[in-house]
mmCIF file of the C-alpha atoms, coordinates in Angstrom:
data_MODEL
# 
_entry.id   MODEL 
# 
loop_
_atom_site.group_PDB 
_atom_site.id 
_atom_site.type_symbol 
_atom_site.label_atom_id 
_atom_site.label_alt_id 
_atom_site.label_comp_id 
_atom_site.label_asym_id 
_atom_site.label_entity_id 
_atom_site.label_seq_id 
_atom_site.pdbx_PDB_ins_code 
_atom_site.Cartn_x 
_atom_site.Cartn_y 
_atom_site.Cartn_z 
_atom_site.occupancy 
_atom_site.B_iso_or_equiv 
_atom_site.pdbx_formal_charge 
_atom_site.auth_seq_id 
_atom_site.auth_comp_id 
_atom_site.auth_asym_id 
_atom_site.auth_atom_id 
_atom_site.pdbx_PDB_model_num 
ATOM 1   C CA . GLN A 1 1   ? 0.000  0.000   0.000   1.00 0.00 ? 1   GLN A CA 1 
ATOM 2   C CA . LEU A 1 2   ? 1.233  3.477   -0.879  1.00 0.00 ? 2   LEU A CA 1 
ATOM 3   C CA . GLN A 1 3   ? -0.093 6.387   1.149   1.00 0.00 ? 3   GLN A CA 1 
ATOM 4   C CA . ALA A 1 4   ? 0.560  9.827   -0.299  1.00 0.00 ? 4   ALA A CA 1 
ATOM 5   C CA . SER A 1 5   ? 0.166  13.075  1.599   1.00 0.00 ? 5   SER A CA 1 
ATOM 6   C CA . GLY A 1 6   ? 1.294  16.680  1.638   1.00 0.00 ? 6   GLY A CA 1 
ATOM 7   C CA . GLY A 1 7   ? -0.607 18.288  -1.186  1.00 0.00 ? 7   GLY A CA 1 
ATOM 8   C CA . GLY A 1 8   ? -2.407 21.587  -0.850  1.00 0.00 ? 8   GLY A CA 1 
ATOM 9   C CA . LEU A 1 9   ? -2.847 25.111  -2.112  1.00 0.00 ? 9   LEU A CA 1 
ATOM 10  C CA . VAL A 1 10  ? 0.189  27.364  -2.389  1.00 0.00 ? 10  VAL A CA 1 
ATOM 11  C CA . GLN A 1 11  ? 1.030  30.616  -4.106  1.00 0.00 ? 11  GLN A CA 1 
ATOM 12  C CA . ALA A 1 12  ? 3.425  30.726  -7.014  1.00 0.00 ? 12  ALA A CA 1 
ATOM 13  C CA . GLY A 1 13  ? 6.985  30.708  -5.757  1.00 0.00 ? 13  GLY A CA 1 
ATOM 14  C CA . GLY A 1 14  ? 6.044  28.721  -2.690  1.00 0.00 ? 14  GLY A CA 1 
ATOM 15  C CA . SER A 1 15  ? 7.026  25.254  -1.572  1.00 0.00 ? 15  SER A CA 1 
ATOM 16  C CA . LEU A 1 16  ? 5.394  21.971  -0.653  1.00 0.00 ? 16  LEU A CA 1 
ATOM 17  C CA . ARG A 1 17  ? 6.693  18.579  0.383   1.00 0.00 ? 17  ARG A CA 1 
ATOM 18  C CA . LEU A 1 18  ? 4.883  15.416  -0.613  1.00 0.00 ? 18  LEU A CA 1 
ATOM 19  C CA . SER A 1 19  ? 5.359  12.160  1.263   1.00 0.00 ? 19  SER A CA 1 
ATOM 20  C CA . CYS A 1 20  ? 4.644  8.605   0.214   1.00 0.00 ? 20  CYS A CA 1 
ATOM 21  C CA . ALA A 1 21  ? 4.703  5.935   2.889   1.00 0.00 ? 21  ALA A CA 1 
ATOM 22  C CA . VAL A 1 22  ? 4.992  2.299   1.821   1.00 0.00 ? 22  VAL A CA 1 
ATOM 23  C CA . SER A 1 23  ? 3.504  -0.495  3.875   1.00 0.00 ? 23  SER A CA 1 
ATOM 24  C CA . GLY A 1 24  ? 2.430  -4.097  3.577   1.00 0.00 ? 24  GLY A CA 1 
ATOM 25  C CA . MET A 1 25  ? 4.527  -4.988  0.560   1.00 0.00 ? 25  MET A CA 1 
ATOM 26  C CA . GLY A 1 26  ? 6.203  -8.331  1.014   1.00 0.00 ? 26  GLY A CA 1 
ATOM 27  C CA . PHE A 1 27  ? 8.491  -7.958  -1.973  1.00 0.00 ? 27  PHE A CA 1 
ATOM 28  C CA . SER A 1 28  ? 11.358 -5.797  -3.062  1.00 0.00 ? 28  SER A CA 1 
ATOM 29  C CA . ILE A 1 29  ? 10.717 -2.402  -4.572  1.00 0.00 ? 29  ILE A CA 1 
ATOM 30  C CA . ASN A 1 30  ? 13.267 -1.405  -7.158  1.00 0.00 ? 30  ASN A CA 1 
ATOM 31  C CA . ASP A 1 31  ? 12.356 2.216   -7.579  1.00 0.00 ? 31  ASP A CA 1 
ATOM 32  C CA . MET A 1 32  ? 9.759  4.781   -6.623  1.00 0.00 ? 32  MET A CA 1 
ATOM 33  C CA . GLY A 1 33  ? 8.550  7.884   -8.290  1.00 0.00 ? 33  GLY A CA 1 
ATOM 34  C CA . TRP A 1 34  ? 6.091  10.710  -8.432  1.00 0.00 ? 34  TRP A CA 1 
ATOM 35  C CA . TYR A 1 35  ? 3.810  11.285  -11.382 1.00 0.00 ? 35  TYR A CA 1 
ATOM 36  C CA . ARG A 1 36  ? 1.314  14.035  -11.968 1.00 0.00 ? 36  ARG A CA 1 
ATOM 37  C CA . GLN A 1 37  ? -1.778 14.518  -14.035 1.00 0.00 ? 37  GLN A CA 1 
ATOM 38  C CA . ALA A 1 38  ? -3.333 17.856  -14.842 1.00 0.00 ? 38  ALA A CA 1 
ATOM 39  C CA . PRO A 1 39  ? -6.915 18.122  -16.133 1.00 0.00 ? 39  PRO A CA 1 
ATOM 40  C CA . GLY A 1 40  ? -7.068 17.132  -19.778 1.00 0.00 ? 40  GLY A CA 1 
ATOM 41  C CA . SER A 1 41  ? -3.476 15.899  -19.782 1.00 0.00 ? 41  SER A CA 1 
ATOM 42  C CA . GLN A 1 42  ? -1.787 12.543  -19.610 1.00 0.00 ? 42  GLN A CA 1 
ATOM 43  C CA . ARG A 1 43  ? -0.077 11.358  -16.474 1.00 0.00 ? 43  ARG A CA 1 
ATOM 44  C CA . GLU A 1 44  ? 3.588  12.240  -16.623 1.00 0.00 ? 44  GLU A CA 1 
ATOM 45  C CA . LEU A 1 45  ? 6.675  11.271  -14.667 1.00 0.00 ? 45  LEU A CA 1 
ATOM 46  C CA . VAL A 1 46  ? 7.920  14.020  -12.384 1.00 0.00 ? 46  VAL A CA 1 
ATOM 47  C CA . ALA A 1 47  ? 10.775 12.300  -10.568 1.00 0.00 ? 47  ALA A CA 1 
ATOM 48  C CA . ARG A 1 48  ? 12.051 8.825   -9.804  1.00 0.00 ? 48  ARG A CA 1 
ATOM 49  C CA . ILE A 1 49  ? 14.577 7.369   -7.395  1.00 0.00 ? 49  ILE A CA 1 
ATOM 50  C CA . THR A 1 50  ? 16.075 3.922   -7.197  1.00 0.00 ? 50  THR A CA 1 
ATOM 51  C CA . MET A 1 51  ? 15.982 2.168   -3.854  1.00 0.00 ? 51  MET A CA 1 
ATOM 52  C CA . ILE A 1 52  ? 19.516 0.840   -3.760  1.00 0.00 ? 52  ILE A CA 1 
ATOM 53  C CA . THR A 1 53  ? 22.189 2.486   -1.648  1.00 0.00 ? 53  THR A CA 1 
ATOM 54  C CA . GLY A 1 54  ? 23.428 5.553   -3.459  1.00 0.00 ? 54  GLY A CA 1 
ATOM 55  C CA . GLY A 1 55  ? 20.519 5.219   -5.796  1.00 0.00 ? 55  GLY A CA 1 
ATOM 56  C CA . SER A 1 56  ? 20.120 7.451   -8.787  1.00 0.00 ? 56  SER A CA 1 
ATOM 57  C CA . THR A 1 57  ? 17.436 10.019  -9.491  1.00 0.00 ? 57  THR A CA 1 
ATOM 58  C CA . ASP A 1 58  ? 15.715 11.175  -12.615 1.00 0.00 ? 58  ASP A CA 1 
ATOM 59  C CA . TYR A 1 59  ? 13.610 14.284  -13.196 1.00 0.00 ? 59  TYR A CA 1 
ATOM 60  C CA . ALA A 1 60  ? 11.343 15.707  -15.818 1.00 0.00 ? 60  ALA A CA 1 
ATOM 61  C CA . ASP A 1 61  ? 12.971 18.661  -17.535 1.00 0.00 ? 61  ASP A CA 1 
ATOM 62  C CA . SER A 1 62  ? 10.178 20.931  -16.341 1.00 0.00 ? 62  SER A CA 1 
ATOM 63  C CA . VAL A 1 63  ? 11.059 20.398  -12.662 1.00 0.00 ? 63  VAL A CA 1 
ATOM 64  C CA . LYS A 1 64  ? 14.838 20.078  -12.728 1.00 0.00 ? 64  LYS A CA 1 
ATOM 65  C CA . GLY A 1 65  ? 16.437 22.452  -10.269 1.00 0.00 ? 65  GLY A CA 1 
ATOM 66  C CA . ARG A 1 66  ? 13.146 23.019  -8.452  1.00 0.00 ? 66  ARG A CA 1 
ATOM 67  C CA . PHE A 1 67  ? 12.049 19.579  -7.226  1.00 0.00 ? 67  PHE A CA 1 
ATOM 68  C CA . THR A 1 68  ? 14.052 17.062  -5.241  1.00 0.00 ? 68  THR A CA 1 
ATOM 69  C CA . ILE A 1 69  ? 13.114 13.444  -4.671  1.00 0.00 ? 69  ILE A CA 1 
ATOM 70  C CA . SER A 1 70  ? 14.562 11.621  -1.691  1.00 0.00 ? 70  SER A CA 1 
ATOM 71  C CA . ARG A 1 71  ? 13.917 8.546   0.385   1.00 0.00 ? 71  ARG A CA 1 
ATOM 72  C CA . ASP A 1 72  ? 14.158 7.357   3.963   1.00 0.00 ? 72  ASP A CA 1 
ATOM 73  C CA . ASN A 1 73  ? 14.543 3.600   3.812   1.00 0.00 ? 73  ASN A CA 1 
ATOM 74  C CA . ALA A 1 74  ? 14.155 3.235   7.568   1.00 0.00 ? 74  ALA A CA 1 
ATOM 75  C CA . LYS A 1 75  ? 10.731 4.854   7.340   1.00 0.00 ? 75  LYS A CA 1 
ATOM 76  C CA . ASN A 1 76  ? 9.862  3.284   3.984   1.00 0.00 ? 76  ASN A CA 1 
ATOM 77  C CA . THR A 1 77  ? 8.995  6.754   2.784   1.00 0.00 ? 77  THR A CA 1 
ATOM 78  C CA . VAL A 1 78  ? 9.763  8.730   -0.339  1.00 0.00 ? 78  VAL A CA 1 
ATOM 79  C CA . TYR A 1 79  ? 9.548  12.505  -0.441  1.00 0.00 ? 79  TYR A CA 1 
ATOM 80  C CA . LEU A 1 80  ? 9.162  15.097  -3.147  1.00 0.00 ? 80  LEU A CA 1 
ATOM 81  C CA . GLN A 1 81  ? 10.349 18.543  -2.109  1.00 0.00 ? 81  GLN A CA 1 
ATOM 82  C CA . MET A 1 82  ? 8.876  21.095  -4.472  1.00 0.00 ? 82  MET A CA 1 
ATOM 83  C CA . MET A 1 83  ? 10.317 24.593  -4.568  1.00 0.00 ? 83  MET A CA 1 
ATOM 84  C CA . SER A 1 84  ? 9.608  27.668  -6.688  1.00 0.00 ? 84  SER A CA 1 
ATOM 85  C CA . LEU A 1 85  ? 6.231  26.270  -7.611  1.00 0.00 ? 85  LEU A CA 1 
ATOM 86  C CA . LYS A 1 86  ? 4.516  27.527  -10.725 1.00 0.00 ? 86  LYS A CA 1 
ATOM 87  C CA . PRO A 1 87  ? 0.836  27.505  -11.702 1.00 0.00 ? 87  PRO A CA 1 
ATOM 88  C CA . GLU A 1 88  ? 1.683  24.903  -14.354 1.00 0.00 ? 88  GLU A CA 1 
ATOM 89  C CA . ASP A 1 89  ? 2.703  22.541  -11.546 1.00 0.00 ? 89  ASP A CA 1 
ATOM 90  C CA . THR A 1 90  ? -0.959 22.307  -10.585 1.00 0.00 ? 90  THR A CA 1 
ATOM 91  C CA . ALA A 1 91  ? -2.022 18.679  -10.865 1.00 0.00 ? 91  ALA A CA 1 
ATOM 92  C CA . VAL A 1 92  ? -2.915 15.568  -8.945  1.00 0.00 ? 92  VAL A CA 1 
ATOM 93  C CA . TYR A 1 93  ? 0.338  13.956  -7.855  1.00 0.00 ? 93  TYR A CA 1 
ATOM 94  C CA . TYR A 1 94  ? 0.589  10.169  -7.615  1.00 0.00 ? 94  TYR A CA 1 
ATOM 95  C CA . CYS A 1 95  ? 3.140  8.042   -5.855  1.00 0.00 ? 95  CYS A CA 1 
ATOM 96  C CA . ASN A 1 96  ? 4.403  4.999   -7.749  1.00 0.00 ? 96  ASN A CA 1 
ATOM 97  C CA . ALA A 1 97  ? 6.470  1.954   -6.834  1.00 0.00 ? 97  ALA A CA 1 
ATOM 98  C CA . ARG A 1 98  ? 7.924  -0.561  -9.251  1.00 0.00 ? 98  ARG A CA 1 
ATOM 99  C CA . SER A 1 99  ? 9.077  -4.104  -8.694  1.00 0.00 ? 99  SER A CA 1 
ATOM 100 C CA . PHE A 1 100 ? 11.145 -5.754  -11.388 1.00 0.00 ? 100 PHE A CA 1 
ATOM 101 C CA . ARG A 1 101 ? 10.750 -9.439  -12.077 1.00 0.00 ? 101 ARG A CA 1 
ATOM 102 C CA . PRO A 1 102 ? 12.178 -11.395 -15.037 1.00 0.00 ? 102 PRO A CA 1 
ATOM 103 C CA . GLY A 1 103 ? 10.352 -10.060 -18.070 1.00 0.00 ? 103 GLY A CA 1 
ATOM 104 C CA . VAL A 1 104 ? 7.757  -8.162  -16.038 1.00 0.00 ? 104 VAL A CA 1 
ATOM 105 C CA . ILE A 1 105 ? 7.569  -4.796  -14.265 1.00 0.00 ? 105 ILE A CA 1 
ATOM 106 C CA . TYR A 1 106 ? 4.911  -4.501  -11.594 1.00 0.00 ? 106 TYR A CA 1 
ATOM 107 C CA . ASP A 1 107 ? 3.493  -1.041  -10.987 1.00 0.00 ? 107 ASP A CA 1 
ATOM 108 C CA . TYR A 1 108 ? 1.836  0.027   -7.765  1.00 0.00 ? 108 TYR A CA 1 
ATOM 109 C CA . TRP A 1 109 ? 0.049  3.313   -7.237  1.00 0.00 ? 109 TRP A CA 1 
ATOM 110 C CA . GLY A 1 110 ? -0.994 5.371   -4.294  1.00 0.00 ? 110 GLY A CA 1 
ATOM 111 C CA . GLN A 1 111 ? -4.009 7.614   -4.206  1.00 0.00 ? 111 GLN A CA 1 
ATOM 112 C CA . GLY A 1 112 ? -3.450 11.032  -5.678  1.00 0.00 ? 112 GLY A CA 1 
ATOM 113 C CA . THR A 1 113 ? -2.832 14.197  -3.730  1.00 0.00 ? 113 THR A CA 1 
ATOM 114 C CA . GLN A 1 114 ? -3.902 17.529  -5.181  1.00 0.00 ? 114 GLN A CA 1 
ATOM 115 C CA . VAL A 1 115 ? -1.355 20.295  -5.608  1.00 0.00 ? 115 VAL A CA 1 
ATOM 116 C CA . THR A 1 116 ? -2.742 23.674  -6.612  1.00 0.00 ? 116 THR A CA 1 
ATOM 117 C CA . VAL A 1 117 ? -0.475 26.621  -7.311  1.00 0.00 ? 117 VAL A CA 1 
ATOM 118 C CA . SER A 1 118 ? -2.170 29.995  -7.578  1.00 0.00 ? 118 SER A CA 1 
ATOM 119 C CA . SER A 1 119 ? -0.722 32.841  -9.590  1.00 0.00 ? 119 SER A CA 1 
# 
């Protein structure tokens, strides 16, 4: 189960931190990420982090330098720190976890959390 939290309403230029707590998964997670979906748009990857020690990160071009994804393995939680928010960041943000098996990638999703950035 993935439990996302931390969304809300913020003015442009402000900050928010999203959290995604993982529980009840009896298998290894290879990476986790945050996606977002704005009205009328497709869901897009915002940021991803691998779960290995020293794991790598990946960001959408639109958020590079403003958003930071991180994890706390002891708490089984992934965070998305969002800075310098823009109105175009407004969307429902979804937490995602992936588990890689031979020939198959399993995707798991949390419930969305709304982020609204006012101009």
